[in-house]
Short mmCIF file of C-alpha atoms and ligand atoms in Angstrom, two decimals:
data_model
loop_
_atom_site.label_atom_id
_atom_site.label_comp_id
_atom_site.label_asym_id
_atom_site.label_seq_id
_atom_site.Cartn_x
_atom_site.Cartn_y
_atom_site.Cartn_z
CA UNK E 80 14.99 20.06 26.94
CA UNK E 81 15.44 18.04 23.76
CA UNK E 82 14.71 19.67 20.41
CA UNK E 83 11.77 18.57 18.31
CA UNK E 84 12.07 17.38 14.70
CA UNK E 85 10.23 20.45 13.47
CA UNK E 86 9.31 18.76 10.22
CA UNK E 87 6.48 17.21 12.22
CA UNK E 88 5.03 20.72 12.64
CA UNK E 89 4.50 20.86 8.88
CA UNK E 90 2.24 17.81 8.91
CA UNK E 91 -1.45 18.32 8.59
CA UNK E 92 -3.34 17.86 11.85
CA UNK E 93 -4.01 14.14 11.67
CA UNK E 94 -3.16 11.17 9.51
CA UNK E 95 -6.18 10.56 7.25
CA UNK E 96 -7.60 7.41 8.81
CA UNK E 97 -7.41 8.52 12.47
CA UNK E 98 -9.09 11.76 11.33
CA UNK E 99 -11.91 9.78 9.67
CA UNK E 100 -12.19 7.66 12.84
CA UNK E 101 -12.39 10.81 15.01
CA UNK E 102 -15.24 12.24 12.93
CA UNK E 103 -17.08 8.93 12.99
CA UNK E 104 -16.66 8.72 16.77
CA UNK E 105 -18.10 12.23 17.23
CA UNK E 106 -21.02 11.34 14.97
CA UNK E 107 -21.73 8.10 16.85
CA UNK E 108 -21.62 9.83 20.23
CA UNK E 109 -24.15 12.38 19.02
CA UNK E 110 -26.32 9.78 17.22
CA UNK E 111 -26.31 6.51 19.19
CA UNK E 112 -29.11 4.99 17.09
CA UNK E 113 -27.32 5.63 13.84
CA UNK E 114 -24.15 4.24 15.43
CA UNK E 115 -25.84 0.83 15.74
CA UNK E 116 -26.39 0.56 12.00
CA UNK E 117 -23.05 2.07 10.98
CA UNK E 118 -21.14 0.21 8.24
CA UNK E 119 -17.48 0.97 7.68
CA UNK E 120 -16.15 1.07 4.13
CA UNK E 121 -13.42 3.55 5.01
CA UNK E 122 -9.98 2.17 5.80
CA UNK E 123 -8.91 -0.76 3.65
CA UNK E 124 -8.76 -3.19 6.53
CA UNK E 125 -9.60 -6.84 5.95
CA UNK E 126 -12.59 -8.37 7.75
CA UNK E 127 -12.44 -12.10 7.01
CA UNK E 128 -10.60 -14.71 9.14
CA UNK E 129 -7.02 -15.64 8.32
CA UNK E 130 -6.34 -18.49 5.88
CA UNK E 131 -6.32 -21.80 7.76
CA UNK E 132 -2.89 -22.70 6.32
CA UNK E 133 -1.37 -19.61 7.98
CA UNK E 134 -3.09 -20.28 11.32
CA UNK E 135 -1.87 -23.89 11.41
CA UNK E 136 1.68 -22.88 10.45
CA UNK E 137 1.78 -20.18 13.13
CA UNK E 138 0.48 -22.61 15.77
CA UNK E 139 3.14 -25.15 14.82
CA UNK E 140 5.81 -22.46 14.98
CA UNK E 141 4.70 -21.33 18.44
CA UNK E 142 4.79 -24.95 19.60
CA UNK E 143 8.36 -25.26 18.29
CA UNK E 144 9.32 -22.28 20.44
CA UNK E 145 8.05 -24.20 23.46
CA UNK E 146 10.69 -26.95 23.18
CA UNK E 147 14.42 -26.68 23.77
CA UNK E 148 15.22 -28.78 20.66
CA UNK E 149 13.27 -26.54 18.31
CA UNK E 150 13.48 -23.23 20.16
CA UNK E 151 14.76 -20.22 18.17
CA UNK E 152 15.99 -16.88 19.45
CA UNK E 153 16.96 -13.95 17.23
CA UNK E 154 16.36 -14.68 13.57
CA UNK E 155 18.22 -13.24 10.60
CA UNK E 156 17.59 -9.47 10.45
CA UNK E 157 16.53 -9.60 6.80
CA UNK E 158 14.08 -12.46 7.32
CA UNK E 159 14.39 -16.25 7.44
CA UNK E 160 15.77 -17.95 4.37
CA UNK E 161 12.67 -20.19 4.11
CA UNK E 162 10.44 -17.16 3.61
CA UNK E 163 12.80 -15.13 1.40
CA UNK E 164 13.20 -18.13 -0.83
CA UNK E 165 9.43 -18.89 -1.00
CA UNK E 166 8.77 -15.27 -1.98
CA UNK E 167 11.50 -15.06 -4.61
CA UNK E 168 10.48 -18.40 -6.10
CA UNK E 169 6.68 -18.04 -6.18
CA UNK E 170 6.20 -14.32 -6.72
CA UNK E 171 9.12 -13.81 -9.10
CA UNK E 172 11.10 -16.73 -10.53
CA UNK E 173 7.96 -18.77 -11.25
CA UNK E 174 6.87 -15.78 -13.34
CA UNK E 175 10.22 -15.62 -15.13
CA UNK E 176 11.39 -12.61 -13.15
CA UNK E 177 14.99 -12.75 -12.10
CA UNK E 178 15.05 -12.04 -8.33
CA UNK E 179 17.47 -13.74 -5.93
CA UNK E 180 16.49 -14.87 -2.43
CA UNK E 181 18.81 -12.34 -0.85
CA UNK E 182 17.17 -9.49 -2.74
CA UNK E 183 14.05 -10.04 -0.59
CA UNK E 184 13.89 -8.20 2.76
CA UNK E 185 11.10 -9.31 5.08
CA UNK E 186 9.44 -6.56 7.13
CA UNK E 187 6.41 -5.78 9.24
CA UNK E 188 4.50 -4.36 6.26
CA UNK E 189 4.56 -2.00 3.31
CA UNK E 190 3.45 1.03 5.25
CA UNK E 191 6.50 0.62 7.48
CA UNK E 192 8.81 -0.02 4.53
CA UNK E 193 7.70 3.26 2.92
CA UNK E 194 9.20 5.07 5.89
CA UNK E 195 12.20 2.78 6.43
CA UNK E 196 13.47 3.13 2.87
CA UNK E 197 14.09 6.85 3.35
CA UNK E 198 16.86 5.91 5.83
CA UNK E 199 19.17 5.00 2.99
CA UNK E 200 18.19 7.77 0.53
CA UNK E 201 19.64 11.27 0.50
CA UNK E 202 17.80 14.35 1.70
CA UNK E 203 18.52 16.18 -1.55
CA UNK E 204 16.32 13.91 -3.70
CA UNK E 205 13.54 15.53 -5.67
CA UNK E 206 10.43 13.51 -4.85
CA UNK E 207 7.57 12.86 -7.29
CA UNK E 208 4.27 11.41 -6.11
CA UNK E 209 0.99 10.75 -7.89
CA UNK E 210 -1.93 12.83 -6.71
CA UNK E 211 -4.16 11.42 -5.19
CA UNK E 212 -1.87 9.06 -3.35
CA UNK E 213 -1.51 6.79 -0.32
CA UNK E 214 -0.74 9.52 2.27
CA UNK E 215 2.19 7.61 3.79
CA UNK E 216 4.47 8.40 0.81
CA UNK E 217 4.06 12.13 1.37
CA UNK E 218 3.97 12.21 5.16
CA UNK E 219 7.13 10.12 5.57
CA UNK E 220 8.95 12.58 3.30
CA UNK E 221 7.59 15.52 5.28
CA UNK E 222 8.82 13.90 8.51
CA UNK E 223 12.25 13.37 6.96
CA UNK E 224 12.48 17.05 6.00
CA UNK E 225 12.25 16.46 2.26
CA UNK E 226 9.53 19.06 1.65
CA UNK E 227 8.75 22.70 2.23
CA UNK E 228 5.64 23.99 3.95
CA UNK E 229 2.11 22.78 3.39
CA UNK E 230 -0.10 24.77 1.01
CA UNK E 231 -3.79 25.61 1.53
CA UNK E 232 -4.93 22.62 -0.57
CA UNK E 233 -2.86 20.23 1.54
CA UNK E 234 -0.01 19.78 -0.95
CA UNK E 235 3.61 20.47 0.05
CA UNK E 236 6.18 22.85 -1.44
CA UNK E 237 9.08 20.97 -2.96
CA UNK E 238 7.18 17.83 -4.04
CA UNK E 239 6.46 17.20 -7.70
CA UNK E 240 2.82 16.09 -7.89
CA UNK E 241 1.70 13.92 -10.81
CA UNK E 242 -1.97 14.55 -11.43
CA UNK E 243 -4.10 11.40 -11.71
CA UNK E 244 -7.39 12.40 -13.25
CA UNK E 245 -10.32 10.80 -15.02
CA UNK E 246 -8.78 12.15 -18.25
CA UNK E 247 -5.55 10.14 -17.88
CA UNK E 248 -7.37 7.13 -16.42
CA UNK E 249 -5.68 7.93 -13.08
CA UNK E 250 -2.32 6.78 -14.46
CA UNK E 251 0.11 9.70 -14.79
CA UNK E 252 2.61 9.93 -17.62
CA UNK E 253 6.23 10.69 -16.72
CA UNK E 254 6.67 14.46 -16.35
CA UNK E 255 8.99 16.72 -18.34
CA UNK E 256 10.65 17.75 -15.04
CA UNK E 257 13.41 15.82 -13.33
CA UNK E 258 12.73 13.72 -10.23
CA UNK E 259 15.16 11.49 -8.32
CA UNK E 260 12.63 9.36 -6.53
CA UNK E 261 9.21 8.48 -7.97
CA UNK E 262 6.47 6.68 -6.02
CA UNK E 263 4.14 4.50 -8.08
CA UNK E 264 1.36 2.28 -6.74
CA UNK E 265 -0.49 -0.21 -8.97
CA UNK E 266 -3.16 -1.46 -8.56
CA UNK E 267 -3.66 1.97 -7.16
CA UNK E 268 -4.73 3.01 -3.75
CA UNK E 269 -7.02 5.02 -3.75
CA UNK E 270 -8.30 5.08 -7.35
CA UNK E 271 -8.21 1.35 -8.12
CA UNK E 272 -6.51 2.10 -11.46
CA UNK E 273 -3.94 -0.26 -12.98
CA UNK E 274 -1.01 0.58 -15.25
CA UNK E 275 -0.46 -1.26 -18.51
CA UNK E 276 2.87 -2.72 -19.60
CA UNK E 277 3.32 0.24 -21.96
CA UNK E 278 2.67 2.79 -19.23
CA UNK E 279 5.08 1.11 -16.83
CA UNK E 280 7.69 0.84 -19.60
CA UNK E 281 7.48 4.61 -20.06
CA UNK E 282 8.20 5.02 -16.35
CA UNK E 283 11.19 2.69 -16.54
CA UNK E 284 12.47 4.68 -19.55
CA UNK E 285 12.02 7.88 -17.57
CA UNK E 286 13.88 6.43 -14.60
CA UNK E 287 16.79 5.36 -16.78
CA UNK E 288 16.94 8.71 -18.57
CA UNK E 289 16.83 10.68 -15.32
CA UNK E 290 18.76 8.16 -13.27
CA UNK E 291 15.75 8.17 -11.00
CA UNK E 292 14.63 5.48 -8.59
CA UNK E 293 11.09 4.06 -8.84
CA UNK E 294 9.50 3.01 -5.57
CA UNK E 295 6.85 0.61 -6.81
CA UNK E 296 4.16 -0.31 -4.31
CA UNK E 297 2.49 -3.55 -5.43
CA UNK E 298 0.59 -4.23 -2.20
CA UNK E 299 -2.60 -4.97 -4.16
CA UNK E 300 -1.11 -7.03 -7.01
CA UNK E 301 -3.09 -10.14 -6.01
CA UNK E 302 -6.30 -8.31 -6.95
CA UNK E 303 -5.38 -8.01 -10.62
CA UNK E 304 -7.80 -10.01 -12.77
CA UNK E 305 -6.83 -8.71 -16.21
CA UNK E 306 -4.19 -11.14 -17.58
CA UNK E 307 -2.37 -8.36 -19.48
CA UNK E 308 -1.74 -6.16 -16.45
CA UNK E 309 1.75 -6.56 -14.91
CA UNK E 310 1.88 -7.66 -11.27
CA UNK E 311 5.41 -6.44 -10.70
CA UNK E 312 7.54 -3.58 -11.98
CA UNK E 313 10.21 -6.23 -12.60
CA UNK E 314 8.13 -7.61 -15.47
CA UNK E 315 9.37 -4.54 -17.34
CA UNK E 316 12.79 -4.96 -18.96
CA UNK E 317 15.58 -2.97 -17.22
CA UNK E 318 13.46 -2.27 -14.11
CA UNK E 319 16.05 -4.21 -12.10
CA UNK E 320 18.38 -1.25 -12.59
CA UNK E 321 16.02 1.45 -11.36
CA UNK E 322 13.24 0.09 -9.14
CA UNK E 323 12.51 -1.17 -5.67
CA UNK E 324 9.25 -3.03 -5.09
CA UNK E 325 7.14 -3.06 -1.92
CA UNK E 326 4.76 -5.91 -1.21
CA UNK E 327 2.60 -7.01 1.64
CA UNK E 328 0.73 -10.03 2.98
CA UNK E 329 -1.90 -7.69 4.43
CA UNK E 330 -4.36 -7.72 1.59
CA UNK E 331 -3.83 -11.15 -0.02
CA UNK E 332 -3.42 -13.13 3.22
CA UNK E 333 -5.45 -10.89 5.53
CA UNK E 334 -2.32 -10.00 7.55
CA UNK E 335 -3.22 -6.36 8.36
CA UNK E 336 -3.12 -7.21 12.06
CA UNK E 337 -0.51 -9.97 11.85
CA UNK E 338 1.98 -7.67 10.05
CA UNK E 339 4.29 -9.00 7.38
CA UNK E 340 5.50 -7.66 4.06
CA UNK E 341 8.71 -7.30 2.11
CA UNK E 342 10.79 -5.15 -0.18
CA UNK E 343 12.59 -6.35 -3.26
CA UNK E 344 15.92 -4.56 -3.49
CA UNK E 345 17.80 -5.69 -6.61
CA UNK E 346 21.56 -5.65 -6.26
CA UNK E 347 21.73 -3.73 -9.54
CA UNK E 348 19.97 -0.59 -8.21
CA UNK E 349 22.46 2.24 -7.73
CA UNK E 350 22.41 5.57 -5.95
CA UNK E 351 24.91 8.42 -6.16
CA UNK E 352 26.98 10.16 -3.51
CA UNK E 353 27.37 13.94 -3.41
CA UNK E 354 30.84 13.48 -4.91
CA UNK E 355 29.38 11.56 -7.89
CA UNK E 356 30.35 8.02 -6.85
CA UNK E 357 27.78 5.34 -7.80
CA UNK E 358 27.05 2.75 -5.17
CA UNK E 359 24.59 -0.15 -4.99
CA UNK E 360 21.80 0.40 -2.46
CA UNK E 361 21.54 -3.28 -1.52
CA UNK E 362 24.43 -3.39 1.02
CA UNK E 363 23.13 -0.26 2.73
CA UNK E 364 19.62 -1.68 2.93
CA UNK E 365 21.12 -4.86 4.40
CA UNK E 366 23.11 -2.73 6.85
CA UNK E 367 20.04 -0.74 7.81
CA UNK E 368 18.12 -3.90 8.70
CA UNK E 369 21.02 -5.40 10.63
CA UNK E 370 21.28 -2.28 12.76
CA UNK E 371 17.68 -1.27 13.28
CA UNK E 372 15.70 -4.49 13.32
CA UNK E 373 15.53 -8.14 14.21
CA UNK E 374 12.94 -8.70 11.51
CA UNK E 375 9.48 -10.16 12.00
CA UNK E 376 8.77 -12.82 14.60
CA UNK E 377 9.27 -16.47 13.67
CA UNK E 378 5.62 -17.67 13.86
CA UNK E 379 4.49 -14.84 11.58
CA UNK E 380 7.17 -15.67 9.02
CA UNK E 381 6.05 -19.30 9.09
CA UNK E 382 2.47 -18.08 8.61
CA UNK E 383 3.52 -15.99 5.61
CA UNK E 384 5.45 -18.94 4.15
CA UNK E 385 2.30 -21.08 4.45
CA UNK E 386 0.42 -18.65 2.19
CA UNK E 387 2.56 -20.04 -0.64
CA UNK E 388 1.61 -23.67 0.00
CA UNK E 389 -0.98 -25.23 -2.32
CA UNK E 390 -3.64 -24.91 0.39
CA UNK E 391 -2.54 -21.40 1.33
CA UNK E 392 -2.75 -20.20 -2.24
CA UNK E 393 -6.24 -21.62 -2.62
CA UNK E 394 -7.34 -19.94 0.61
CA UNK E 395 -5.82 -16.58 -0.38
CA UNK E 396 -7.59 -16.86 -3.74
CA UNK E 397 -10.90 -17.42 -1.92
CA UNK E 398 -10.31 -14.32 0.22
CA UNK E 399 -9.51 -12.20 -2.81
CA UNK E 400 -12.53 -13.54 -4.70
CA UNK E 401 -14.67 -12.69 -1.71
CA UNK E 402 -13.49 -9.06 -1.57
CA UNK E 403 -13.67 -8.67 -5.34
CA UNK E 404 -17.23 -10.03 -5.22
CA UNK E 405 -17.98 -7.17 -2.82
CA UNK E 406 -16.22 -4.75 -5.17
CA UNK E 407 -18.50 -5.81 -8.00
CA UNK E 408 -21.62 -5.42 -5.82
CA UNK E 409 -20.57 -1.96 -4.63
CA UNK E 410 -19.44 -0.83 -8.06
CA UNK E 411 -22.71 -1.67 -9.74
CA UNK E 412 -24.77 -0.30 -6.84
CA UNK E 413 -22.94 3.04 -6.94
CA UNK E 414 -23.37 3.15 -10.68
CA UNK E 415 -27.08 2.30 -10.41
CA UNK E 416 -27.43 5.11 -7.87
CA UNK E 417 -26.30 7.48 -10.63
CA UNK E 418 -22.74 7.97 -9.42
CA UNK E 419 -19.72 8.05 -11.70
CA UNK E 420 -17.58 5.08 -10.74
CA UNK E 421 -13.93 4.06 -11.37
CA UNK E 422 -11.74 1.19 -10.16
CA UNK E 423 -13.04 -1.89 -8.37
CA UNK E 424 -12.15 -4.28 -11.21
CA UNK E 425 -8.47 -5.04 -10.57
CA UNK E 426 -8.42 -3.54 -7.09
CA UNK E 427 -10.52 -3.63 -3.92
CA UNK E 428 -11.19 0.13 -4.05
CA UNK E 429 -13.99 1.95 -5.83
CA UNK E 430 -13.31 5.57 -6.67
CA UNK E 431 -16.51 7.55 -6.95
CA UNK E 432 -17.18 11.08 -8.16
CA UNK E 433 -19.19 13.00 -5.56
CA UNK E 434 -22.76 13.89 -6.45
CA UNK E 435 -24.26 17.36 -6.77
CA UNK E 436 -20.84 19.03 -6.79
CA UNK E 437 -20.23 18.17 -3.14
CA UNK E 438 -16.68 18.29 -1.79
CA UNK E 439 -15.20 14.99 -0.63
CA UNK E 440 -15.75 15.77 3.04
CA UNK E 441 -19.32 16.97 2.35
CA UNK E 442 -20.02 13.67 0.59
CA UNK E 443 -18.40 11.85 3.52
CA UNK E 444 -20.76 13.69 5.90
CA UNK E 445 -23.76 13.00 3.69
CA UNK E 446 -23.11 9.27 3.49
CA UNK E 447 -22.46 9.16 7.21
CA UNK E 448 -25.63 11.08 8.13
CA UNK E 449 -28.06 9.78 5.52
CA UNK E 450 -26.87 6.20 4.99
CA UNK E 451 -24.74 5.63 8.11
CA UNK E 452 -21.95 4.41 5.86
CA UNK E 453 -18.31 5.40 6.37
CA UNK E 454 -16.20 5.97 3.26
CA UNK E 455 -12.91 7.82 2.78
CA UNK E 456 -12.95 11.37 1.39
CA UNK E 457 -10.79 11.61 -1.72
CA UNK E 458 -9.33 14.95 -0.67
CA UNK E 459 -7.53 13.11 2.12
CA UNK E 460 -5.37 11.45 -0.56
CA UNK E 461 -4.34 14.73 -2.20
CA UNK E 462 -5.63 17.85 -3.91
CA UNK E 463 -6.67 15.92 -7.05
CA UNK E 464 -8.77 13.63 -4.87
CA UNK E 465 -11.13 16.52 -4.14
CA UNK E 466 -14.55 15.78 -5.58
CA UNK E 467 -14.13 12.01 -5.12
CA UNK E 468 -14.65 9.47 -2.36
CA UNK E 469 -13.22 5.97 -1.97
CA UNK E 470 -15.36 2.97 -1.04
CA UNK E 471 -13.44 0.01 0.30
CA UNK E 472 -14.59 -3.49 -0.65
CA UNK E 473 -13.03 -5.02 2.47
CA UNK E 474 -16.14 -6.18 4.28
CA UNK E 475 -18.40 -9.13 4.92
CA UNK E 476 -20.78 -9.99 2.05
CA UNK E 477 -23.81 -9.03 4.18
CA UNK E 478 -22.46 -5.60 4.85
CA UNK E 479 -21.41 -5.00 1.25
CA UNK E 480 -24.94 -5.95 0.15
CA UNK E 481 -26.47 -3.68 2.76
CA UNK E 482 -24.30 -0.76 1.61
CA UNK E 483 -25.34 -1.48 -1.98
CA UNK E 484 -28.97 -1.36 -0.85
CA UNK E 485 -28.53 1.89 1.08
CA UNK E 486 -26.74 3.55 -1.84
CA UNK E 487 -30.01 3.38 -3.79
CA UNK E 488 -31.52 5.82 -1.29
CA UNK E 489 -29.06 8.55 -2.19
C1 MLT N 785 -6.02 2.19 3.15
O1 MLT N 785 -7.17 2.17 3.58
O2 MLT N 785 -5.62 3.03 2.33
C2 MLT N 785 -5.09 1.15 3.64
O3 MLT N 785 -5.68 0.31 4.55
C3 MLT N 785 -3.95 1.75 4.27
C4 MLT N 785 -2.88 0.77 4.53
O4 MLT N 785 -2.82 -0.31 3.95
O5 MLT N 785 -2.04 1.13 5.35
#
């Protein structure tokens, strides 16, 4: 019999979103009438159709595959040059950020990249994560054996947690302690907070002082409306020496089901060996992709490329404006209902303090039972998320308005 990777035994029973789905399913089975009027504002999954530019490009690409002259088999493992170049040009060089085409690695999404990147990092790294946090950062490290056991409050021994509270505006300062690998996510999932240039500069300073690596998740950068808020960690001087960025087409182009994202791995980012040698990570990341993947399928990469066309950009903007319109409706409705509200201005998530001292899961149950609305309990994102819930703005306008209406009955 084969041996199990026993790190999986340390994981909490279920990944957050399947656990929410299980509870909702049980509720719906027991309350079929309520099930009919259920509105989901839980998982941050897009609801609106794909941008037309992406659909047309994918159709054309599929047609190409149907003809000998234009047929393509395996593509480059790191992604097609046309897409790597469109990304580097539009997302970086057009914004005066120095990123080369071959520093872009196309993948099937940021969630996946969070796990993949651990392949090339040592097991001895001290990991720091914000709390609350996108659960994937923690769980992938648990699976890789980078943590001790789980504590009663759901946190893990061995991880350095960076408290994100209302007092620090949900943006943690660098700690006094040493960390080798720091996860940062801005605009933040789940709190909707954004980090200023000054705050990100302090993190880059920390990384350089501690020779740490910043894993910067910018999956929601397209939702930033404040012109002073950085969209990329590479807007901060010297970040090229200490940061990797993760991005996704899920939330700007509605690709949650299509699957496409990318990492930016600057050639200047180094890691150390046990013997003290310093080596660039880029060739190992390249090697990892060549061995373990054949990248994302050709039609999807053409679809992603089309998001950068003039039409594609306009259509992405319309999608983002739609979801941010929902965010505004939900934000003011929650506020009007007497709830304390954060986020939802530069991000599609609204972070809400629970009422009447309820725990996150109690508030989840209350909203499910009384309003038939599904949200995500903050405690599922970490110990500091207790006492909060997250409302996702990814919805149709009708449903967002209906949720806003129901919130007034709280
Ligand atoms: C969320 O709801 O936090 C996101 O949808 C998760 C994800 O993007 O994987």
